XYZ file of C-alpha atoms in Angstrom:
504
model
C 11.908 15.257 -22.131
C 10.327 17.138 -25.047
C 12.784 18.359 -27.682
C 12.229 21.239 -30.116
C 14.420 23.298 -32.423
C 15.890 26.627 -31.406
C 13.501 29.501 -32.285
C 10.532 27.145 -32.569
C 7.596 27.349 -30.152
C 7.411 25.300 -26.972
C 3.863 25.147 -25.619
C 2.618 23.904 -22.255
C -1.111 23.583 -21.596
C -2.967 23.232 -18.301
C -6.526 22.637 -17.168
C -7.963 25.420 -15.055
C -11.138 27.279 -14.110
C -13.750 27.911 -16.784
C -16.417 29.643 -14.686
C -16.842 33.384 -14.486
C -14.648 35.213 -16.984
C -11.171 33.636 -16.991
C -9.960 36.135 -19.617
C -10.207 38.867 -16.988
C -10.168 37.081 -13.622
C -7.298 34.572 -13.995
C -3.639 35.532 -14.340
C -0.912 33.126 -15.445
C 2.758 33.583 -16.197
C 5.712 31.284 -16.688
C 9.365 31.641 -15.738
C 11.730 29.779 -18.050
C 15.205 29.100 -16.682
C 18.479 28.116 -18.264
C 21.299 28.127 -15.730
C 21.088 31.541 -14.008
C 19.009 33.167 -16.716
C 15.255 33.596 -16.196
C 12.784 34.681 -18.894
C 9.210 35.643 -17.984
C 6.390 34.975 -20.446
C 2.667 35.705 -20.007
C 0.149 32.890 -20.258
C -3.332 33.081 -21.755
C -6.741 31.475 -21.615
C -7.628 29.541 -24.753
C -11.241 28.701 -23.865
C -12.893 25.501 -22.600
C -10.898 25.524 -19.364
C -7.508 25.363 -21.173
C -4.601 27.689 -20.359
C -1.366 27.913 -22.316
C 2.197 29.153 -22.068
C 4.283 29.658 -25.201
C 8.019 30.139 -25.251
C 10.613 30.547 -28.004
C 14.069 29.301 -26.930
C 16.779 31.598 -28.238
C 19.520 29.327 -26.957
C 20.010 25.549 -27.280
C 20.192 23.043 -24.422
C 17.849 22.393 -21.506
C 15.182 24.766 -20.210
C 12.994 24.421 -17.104
C 9.885 26.407 -16.227
C 7.678 27.194 -13.249
C 4.261 28.833 -13.344
C 2.800 31.542 -11.191
C -0.950 32.150 -11.117
C -3.679 33.579 -8.933
C -5.548 30.247 -8.825
C -4.170 27.052 -7.242
C -4.865 24.838 -10.257
C -2.298 26.759 -12.307
C 0.176 27.934 -9.673
C 3.524 26.210 -9.169
C 3.319 23.916 -12.193
C 6.699 22.815 -13.541
C 8.140 21.283 -16.678
C 10.967 21.469 -19.144
C 12.266 20.732 -22.609
C 15.460 20.586 -24.645
C 16.218 22.968 -27.490
C 18.305 21.658 -30.360
C 19.747 23.174 -33.521
C 17.455 25.441 -35.546
C 15.588 24.016 -38.501
C 17.120 24.707 -41.936
C 16.215 28.177 -43.134
C 15.204 29.462 -39.689
C 17.537 32.257 -38.600
C 15.645 33.574 -35.598
C 13.671 36.771 -35.031
C 14.623 39.992 -36.765
C 16.494 42.718 -34.902
C 17.803 46.170 -35.749
C 21.408 45.908 -36.940
C 24.025 48.532 -37.775
C 21.661 51.293 -36.658
C 19.707 51.701 -39.925
C 19.254 48.069 -40.982
C 18.046 44.652 -39.854
C 19.423 41.165 -39.293
C 18.146 37.877 -37.922
C 19.254 36.679 -34.497
C 21.979 34.487 -36.037
C 23.434 37.485 -37.888
C 21.922 36.760 -41.315
C 21.113 40.123 -42.962
C 17.407 40.814 -43.412
C 16.230 43.323 -46.006
C 12.456 43.870 -45.669
C 10.568 43.698 -48.952
C 6.995 43.772 -47.755
C 3.499 43.952 -49.122
C 0.087 44.723 -47.628
C -3.007 42.493 -47.332
C -4.873 44.179 -44.493
C -7.785 41.766 -44.009
C -6.655 38.597 -45.748
C -7.178 36.404 -42.650
C -10.846 37.477 -42.533
C -11.671 36.234 -46.040
C -13.134 32.830 -47.031
C -10.661 30.009 -46.516
C -10.271 29.336 -50.240
C -9.219 32.953 -50.788
C -6.743 32.713 -47.912
C -5.226 29.589 -49.453
C -4.859 31.503 -52.719
C -3.067 34.310 -50.873
C -0.541 31.896 -49.384
C -0.001 30.281 -52.777
C 0.656 33.692 -54.323
C 3.017 34.707 -51.532
C 4.946 31.490 -52.011
C 6.149 32.688 -55.406
C 5.961 36.473 -55.171
C 9.282 37.179 -53.459
C 8.008 39.237 -50.526
C 9.468 38.568 -47.079
C 7.124 40.701 -44.944
C 3.330 41.077 -44.902
C 1.322 43.830 -43.201
C -1.883 42.342 -41.806
C -4.505 43.435 -39.304
C -5.849 41.459 -36.380
C -9.227 43.179 -36.718
C -11.399 43.087 -39.860
C -11.590 46.238 -41.933
C -14.551 48.349 -43.035
C -13.527 50.439 -46.025
C -14.376 50.777 -49.713
C -13.530 47.522 -51.512
C -13.635 45.719 -48.162
C -17.194 45.590 -46.800
C -17.796 41.850 -46.405
C -18.336 40.293 -42.984
C -15.240 38.643 -41.471
C -14.660 34.925 -41.227
C -14.674 35.170 -37.416
C -15.572 37.748 -34.808
C -12.414 38.664 -32.896
C -14.458 38.802 -29.677
C -17.306 36.573 -28.550
C -20.907 37.712 -28.730
C -23.044 37.935 -25.607
C -26.655 36.798 -25.185
C -27.786 40.109 -26.684
C -25.830 39.397 -29.861
C -23.372 42.226 -29.260
C -19.608 41.760 -29.121
C -18.282 41.348 -25.586
C -14.914 43.099 -25.538
C -14.013 41.367 -22.276
C -14.097 37.933 -23.935
C -11.718 37.285 -26.859
C -12.825 34.651 -29.333
C -10.186 31.880 -29.160
C -11.318 30.483 -32.522
C -10.444 33.754 -34.225
C -7.045 34.012 -32.555
C -6.225 30.356 -33.285
C -6.934 30.939 -36.938
C -4.862 34.132 -36.990
C -1.846 32.464 -35.396
C -2.179 29.512 -37.785
C -1.743 31.948 -40.657
C 1.204 33.612 -38.901
C 2.826 30.172 -38.762
C 2.006 29.599 -42.438
C 3.799 32.823 -43.306
C 6.768 31.734 -41.228
C 6.982 28.509 -43.228
C 7.284 30.678 -46.352
C 10.053 32.801 -44.799
C 7.731 35.802 -44.417
C 7.615 38.142 -41.420
C 4.087 38.840 -40.146
C 3.890 42.600 -39.555
C 0.875 42.580 -37.235
C -1.267 45.721 -37.168
C -2.754 45.875 -33.664
C -5.264 48.738 -34.139
C -6.784 50.644 -37.062
C -9.616 53.192 -37.493
C -11.581 51.487 -40.305
C -14.187 49.796 -38.203
C -17.942 49.267 -37.904
C -17.855 46.621 -35.165
C -16.580 48.723 -32.251
C -13.031 47.331 -31.994
C -11.546 50.813 -32.311
C -13.709 52.114 -29.466
C -12.903 49.638 -26.717
C -12.110 51.096 -23.305
C -8.522 51.757 -22.258
C -8.603 48.727 -19.939
C -9.965 46.510 -22.720
C -7.316 47.804 -25.117
C -4.564 46.987 -22.636
C -5.879 43.476 -22.013
C -6.097 42.943 -25.773
C -2.464 44.000 -26.362
C -1.301 41.742 -23.537
C -3.381 38.814 -24.810
C -2.009 39.291 -28.316
C 1.571 39.272 -27.045
C 0.942 36.148 -24.958
C -0.428 34.260 -27.961
C 1.933 35.455 -30.697
C 5.263 36.676 -29.339
C 6.759 33.176 -29.297
C 6.613 32.962 -33.100
C 9.952 33.963 -34.584
C 8.453 35.813 -37.585
C 6.412 38.442 -35.705
C 6.651 42.243 -36.008
C 4.411 44.677 -34.128
C 2.818 47.675 -35.830
C 0.736 49.252 -33.094
C -1.547 50.944 -35.578
C -2.270 51.643 -39.164
C -2.816 55.423 -39.205
C -2.762 55.942 -35.456
C -3.385 59.681 -35.812
C -6.936 58.936 -37.024
C -7.594 57.249 -33.661
C -6.423 59.990 -31.321
C -9.988 60.848 -30.347
C -10.438 57.418 -28.738
C -6.788 56.632 -27.925
C -4.809 59.724 -26.820
C -1.056 59.860 -27.306
C -0.134 58.636 -23.775
C -2.174 55.512 -24.458
C -0.017 54.665 -27.494
C 3.080 54.965 -25.337
C 1.431 52.624 -22.841
C 0.780 50.049 -25.572
C 4.466 50.102 -26.479
C 5.349 49.483 -22.825
C 2.939 46.548 -22.661
C 4.675 44.947 -25.615
C 8.047 45.565 -23.988
C 6.816 43.842 -20.822
C 5.117 40.878 -22.483
C 7.318 40.172 -25.501
C 10.622 38.963 -24.037
C 12.094 38.387 -27.513
C 12.140 42.038 -28.539
C 10.355 41.708 -31.858
C 10.437 44.907 -33.989
C 7.969 47.541 -32.765
C 6.683 50.627 -34.564
C 3.552 52.596 -35.419
C 2.182 53.958 -38.704
C 0.863 57.464 -39.469
C -2.045 58.574 -41.661
C -1.232 62.233 -42.315
C 2.151 62.284 -44.124
C 3.348 64.976 -41.741
C 1.978 63.407 -38.536
C 4.783 60.972 -37.812
C 4.944 59.521 -34.318
C 8.082 60.495 -32.422
C 10.114 57.457 -33.438
C 13.041 58.708 -31.361
C 11.352 57.236 -28.283
C 13.443 54.332 -26.974
C 10.624 51.789 -27.118
C 10.317 52.198 -30.913
C 12.682 49.947 -32.868
C 12.256 51.426 -36.347
C 10.466 54.119 -38.323
C 7.226 52.973 -39.968
C 5.612 55.645 -42.143
C 3.609 56.333 -45.259
C 4.821 59.061 -47.579
C 4.916 59.315 -51.359
C 8.037 61.491 -51.386
C 10.629 58.731 -51.031
C 13.488 61.132 -51.754
C 13.059 62.295 -48.163
C 14.344 58.983 -46.798
C 17.706 60.468 -45.671
C 15.764 63.204 -43.852
C 13.859 60.591 -41.796
C 17.029 58.641 -41.092
C 18.677 61.794 -39.771
C 15.621 62.838 -37.740
C 15.058 59.511 -35.968
C 18.392 57.667 -36.157
C 16.687 54.331 -36.858
C 15.814 52.084 -39.819
C 13.215 53.668 -42.101
C 10.460 51.440 -43.497
C 8.124 53.395 -45.787
C 5.323 50.855 -45.966
C 3.041 53.024 -48.089
C 4.852 54.984 -50.789
C 1.480 54.656 -52.588
C 0.111 51.682 -54.520
C 0.137 50.325 -58.044
C -3.438 50.205 -59.299
C -6.356 51.968 -60.959
C -8.890 52.735 -58.217
C -10.365 56.224 -57.927
C -8.023 57.292 -55.117
C -4.785 58.956 -56.209
C -2.768 56.946 -53.679
C -4.042 53.719 -55.245
C -3.498 54.479 -58.906
C 0.197 54.975 -59.591
C 1.892 52.975 -62.326
C 4.020 49.906 -61.797
C 7.028 51.751 -63.194
C 6.555 54.537 -60.678
C 6.269 52.148 -57.732
C 9.389 50.257 -58.816
C 11.181 53.601 -59.191
C 10.177 54.534 -55.629
C 11.480 51.198 -54.326
C 14.876 51.703 -55.954
C 15.077 55.315 -54.798
C 14.231 54.333 -51.222
C 16.773 51.496 -51.156
C 19.553 53.660 -52.569
C 18.820 56.357 -50.010
C 19.198 53.967 -47.103
C 15.614 52.876 -46.404
C 13.109 50.147 -47.187
C 9.832 50.437 -49.093
C 6.561 48.495 -49.043
C 4.408 47.220 -51.896
C 0.667 47.417 -52.367
C -1.647 46.636 -55.264
C -5.089 48.199 -55.770
C -6.597 47.184 -59.109
C -10.363 47.446 -59.425
C -12.227 44.131 -59.442
C -15.959 43.415 -59.925
C -15.984 41.410 -56.674
C -13.612 43.776 -54.838
C -10.891 41.112 -54.732
C -8.106 43.631 -54.285
C -4.722 42.408 -53.060
C -4.134 45.329 -50.678
C -7.384 44.525 -48.841
C -8.070 40.809 -49.222
C -5.046 39.140 -50.770
C -5.763 36.460 -53.348
C -3.890 37.016 -56.600
C -1.483 39.676 -57.819
C -2.504 41.308 -61.092
C 0.106 44.032 -61.517
C 3.668 44.233 -62.763
C 5.579 45.882 -59.913
C 5.870 42.814 -57.678
C 8.128 40.972 -60.131
C 10.532 43.913 -60.381
C 10.526 44.357 -56.601
C 11.509 40.708 -56.258
C 14.331 41.357 -58.711
C 15.539 44.316 -56.617
C 15.542 42.082 -53.560
C 17.719 39.527 -55.375
C 20.139 42.234 -56.508
C 20.594 43.671 -53.011
C 20.726 40.351 -51.172
C 23.651 39.241 -53.345
C 25.849 41.802 -51.602
C 24.042 42.518 -48.324
C 26.483 42.509 -45.422
C 26.066 45.501 -43.124
C 23.291 47.273 -45.056
C 23.372 49.599 -48.057
C 24.320 53.083 -46.913
C 23.540 56.098 -49.146
C 26.302 58.049 -50.849
C 25.907 61.756 -50.161
C 24.352 63.201 -53.357
C 25.658 66.679 -52.528
C 29.269 65.589 -52.833
C 29.306 62.850 -55.432
C 26.394 63.344 -57.849
C 25.213 66.070 -60.257
C 21.922 66.832 -58.561
C 19.397 65.183 -56.231
C 17.630 62.993 -58.808
C 20.255 60.242 -58.803
C 20.708 57.885 -55.849
C 23.499 55.560 -54.839
C 24.514 53.340 -51.958
C 27.354 51.130 -50.780
C 27.562 47.984 -48.717
C 31.112 46.885 -48.117
C 32.984 46.963 -51.440
C 29.818 47.033 -53.576
C 28.583 50.317 -55.042
C 25.204 50.654 -56.770
C 24.172 53.853 -58.546
C 20.532 54.185 -59.553
C 20.017 56.761 -62.278
C 16.228 56.763 -62.187
C 14.579 59.009 -64.751
C 17.750 60.660 -66.167
C 19.126 58.849 -69.223
C 22.676 60.099 -69.873
C 24.945 58.381 -72.385
C 27.975 58.577 -70.072
C 28.350 58.301 -66.315
C 31.343 59.206 -64.167
C 30.161 60.568 -60.815
C 30.153 58.274 -57.804
C 32.399 55.622 -59.353
C 35.609 54.407 -57.662
C 38.495 56.844 -57.795
C 41.096 54.114 -57.298
C 42.498 52.122 -60.196
C 42.116 48.369 -60.057
C 40.219 45.469 -61.496
C 36.480 46.089 -61.185
C 33.457 44.159 -62.336
C 31.009 46.779 -63.604
C 27.475 45.760 -64.556
C 24.481 47.528 -66.028
C 21.160 46.727 -64.362
C 17.883 47.294 -66.180
C 15.452 47.672 -63.294
C 12.331 47.186 -65.419
C 13.451 44.413 -67.772
C 15.212 42.696 -64.862
C 18.530 42.122 -66.601
C 22.136 42.335 -65.461
C 24.864 42.567 -68.088
C 28.484 43.736 -68.308
C 28.744 47.494 -68.654
C 30.703 49.267 -71.353
C 33.761 50.887 -69.721
C 35.480 53.901 -71.298
C 38.234 56.292 -70.119
C 37.065 58.888 -67.653
C 36.975 62.351 -69.253
C 39.057 65.121 -67.773
C 36.509 67.815 -68.590
C 32.907 67.150 -67.676
C 30.023 69.133 -66.146
C 30.053 69.655 -62.417
C 26.995 69.216 -60.212
C 26.148 72.889 -60.760
C 26.510 72.763 -64.540
C 29.839 74.600 -64.902
C 32.717 73.034 -66.828
C 35.830 72.406 -64.803
C 39.320 73.310 -65.934
C 41.432 70.347 -67.133
C 42.187 68.214 -64.096
C 42.529 64.655 -62.946
C 39.246 62.735 -63.524
C 36.948 62.201 -60.542
C 36.787 58.455 -61.259
C 39.176 55.797 -62.503
C 36.840 55.072 -65.416
C 33.497 56.019 -66.919
C 30.492 53.943 -67.961
C 28.897 54.312 -71.385
C 25.112 54.014 -71.221
C 22.403 53.203 -73.794
C 20.407 56.356 -73.107
C 17.228 55.024 -71.496
C 15.744 55.616 -68.026
C 15.617 53.479 -64.880
C 19.063 51.939 -65.175
C 21.491 51.176 -62.381
C 25.243 50.613 -62.326
C 26.799 48.051 -59.992
C 30.530 48.123 -59.281
C 32.383 45.391 -57.412
C 36.070 44.447 -57.199
C 36.874 41.688 -59.649
C 38.424 39.590 -56.912
C 36.520 39.301 -53.664
C 37.196 37.342 -50.471
């Protein structure tokens, strides 16, 4: 019997009809059983008379399957395999954990630190190899990427493959997916998985000159189902139903987006994360709907992260807080320091931010569009932030209420377990007291330079009895708000980390 590792992909292939249009006319599904449990997965046609079922075992031991199809060649086929221990470093698919955060299936915390390369799988193979090489050392653990090619400034080249086959008239036939294109796409999803990177798959987008955004409702639904059948069995998949869905409402009304979510629910038995991304900063989808796992938005004003958490009650992933670069668009020309500042602010306010890089290039080789090489400075500091947070990640960093513990809204702080991090941002005081532990004890207090990527012991001084309140008034002599104070060097973008000296 075949043996694979838990959370790897088991694949069964079968010969079947190739005449007519099997993509539309033939249905195939598999039922995988372990004891009394049954898991349904959709099958798909892979061209040349070959049909496939893919399944990701979430539990070790033996599994058996039976097929059901509308043609005799594929109906009633049986088989099985054994699932063993997961491979080193594979922790299973990501799930929502502790309401506002994420964890892998085995309980390992997952903090998304993503970047965007919309059309990297549609570039020449050498450029794609360069993208993977860059990702291997960049420190990102999630990548936003589109299934369809993109037509937009800085991204006007023809794609490596058509996503659908062309008919005798040379036009794309949206009833016949191109298996070569999908095989290549899933190969790159697997390559990301080998690097420990989640593939955040953008299903639809409006930047199109080929007609993909104008398929019929029936064609759209078949496409979503086909995509789930091919890709859901990979443990590192996320679903983003659209990049800027609100720019597609003329061809895909709101009820259709809800239907797409339901199709993923029906055809992805593993419950990969599902969300959808807005274009207008104030046109967020109603992420309260039960089929949405997390909030996916774009908005430059990252200080609003607690507002979105409160509104939707789910993890907030701000995948476009604008991009480091120098292109003519304002959203693509913020400084590296500003993007790093927005990452820290988002993290300390209980959310997760996404990276993008948009530096002009004579050949339009821009990371945000095509991948390739990173040319900016933010990515290194974002990787440093990831290291800092992952050292103490347990349940997820929860924001400290700035109205009760800090002098004003410009400073952010968060706690996870017995670790407190206070990010000062632009203010550069020489002494800090607010938000620090009120209990006496042995603490390890460190000063983090978010730009220079250093961590060093902080200078601890007695907490003053008289100090300004949040509103600027001076209190009467009283017991200090904290057990100690931290002396600071008087420069911006510093953070303070406080942990008990002795930890379990």
